[in-house]
Amino acid sequence: MPGRRISKKKKSQKVALPDLSAKRRFQQRLLKWYGEYGRDLPWRKTSDPYHILVSEVMLQQTQVDRVIPKYREFLERYPSFEDLAEAPVADVKKTWYPLGYNVRPERLHGIACETVERYGGKLPSDAEELLSFKGIGRYTAGAIRSFAFNEDAPILDTNVIRVLHRVFVAEGDPKAQKPMLWELSEALIPPKKGYDFNQAIMDFGAMVCTARDPYCLLCPMKSFCKTYPFSPMERRP
């Protein structure tokens, strides 16, 4: 019929996962870089699930250098799930200041209360159980499993999204490609090296493959990165 508009459904982009050779090349270069340049952070010196949880919640939308002193202060004030659960929420929020986003200390307090009540003060390692907590999403659950329980669990934060999308995808909106990027994140983890790999890719995104003005000339991935050389005019992630 004249004038009738025919709607076209957008096809979701499918990106082939890298082959074994490409995976190994990325893994080896990333882990080598991490061994030389990885950051010395206090939460990397513990596998305590409570400490890992506190660090991950604090790091949400907050720069590392602001988190470090508050992380130490918070754990000194509330050294365990039990201590945090017993504290009044108002006091927890005061200790949290000035990190901002005050829903975070409230959620952390709620997680502590639930951990004490349901699990005797020991955070579970099971993915589904972790996701049942209000305030623990897929990324935080993966980080806890990886950094506290040494499991090969994938993570996908802003830095990881940026690195994976630039190196392996290059096209489309990364926010609309999260299911594929989760799959890619999981596929790239070397067996039994989830802890180092996940820490490495976050550091790499924060220090080399930055949002603006990435250090492309010094990047160990430049020989196969799909966005090399990065052009800020293209507004890539």
Short mmCIF file of N, CA, C and O in Angstrom, two decimals, residues 1 80 89 111 136 162 166 187 228 231 234:
data_model
loop_
_atom_site.label_atom_id
_atom_site.label_comp_id
_atom_site.label_asym_id
_atom_site.label_seq_id
_atom_site.Cartn_x
_atom_site.Cartn_y
_atom_site.Cartn_z
N MET A 1 0.85 -1.20 0.00
CA MET A 1 0.00 0.00 0.00
C MET A 1 0.88 1.24 0.00
O MET A 1 1.90 1.30 0.68
N SER A 80 34.17 -7.31 60.23
CA SER A 80 33.50 -8.56 59.81
C SER A 80 32.05 -8.28 59.45
O SER A 80 31.51 -7.20 59.73
N VAL A 89 22.63 1.73 60.66
CA VAL A 89 22.87 2.17 59.28
C VAL A 89 23.37 3.61 59.24
O VAL A 89 24.24 3.95 58.42
N ILE A 111 23.40 -6.55 52.92
CA ILE A 111 24.08 -7.80 52.56
C ILE A 111 24.69 -8.44 53.81
O ILE A 111 24.63 -9.66 53.99
N ILE A 136 23.83 -7.21 44.99
CA ILE A 136 24.88 -7.97 44.30
C ILE A 136 24.38 -8.33 42.90
O ILE A 136 23.47 -9.14 42.74
N ARG A 162 35.31 -1.81 27.68
CA ARG A 162 36.08 -1.00 26.75
C ARG A 162 37.19 -1.80 26.08
O ARG A 162 37.36 -1.75 24.85
N ARG A 166 37.03 -2.79 22.07
CA ARG A 166 38.02 -2.20 21.17
C ARG A 166 38.88 -3.26 20.50
O ARG A 166 39.14 -3.19 19.30
N ALA A 187 34.98 -16.58 27.84
CA ALA A 187 35.75 -17.43 26.93
C ALA A 187 37.25 -17.15 26.99
O ALA A 187 38.06 -18.03 26.69
N TYR A 228 42.88 -0.19 16.48
CA TYR A 228 44.18 0.48 16.42
C TYR A 228 44.40 1.11 15.05
O TYR A 228 44.16 0.45 14.03
N SER A 231 40.88 6.47 17.36
CA SER A 231 40.59 7.85 16.96
C SER A 231 39.46 8.38 17.83
O SER A 231 38.33 7.88 17.74
N GLU A 234 35.98 9.15 16.42
CA GLU A 234 35.00 8.12 16.12
C GLU A 234 34.13 7.78 17.30
O GLU A 234 33.24 6.96 17.23
#
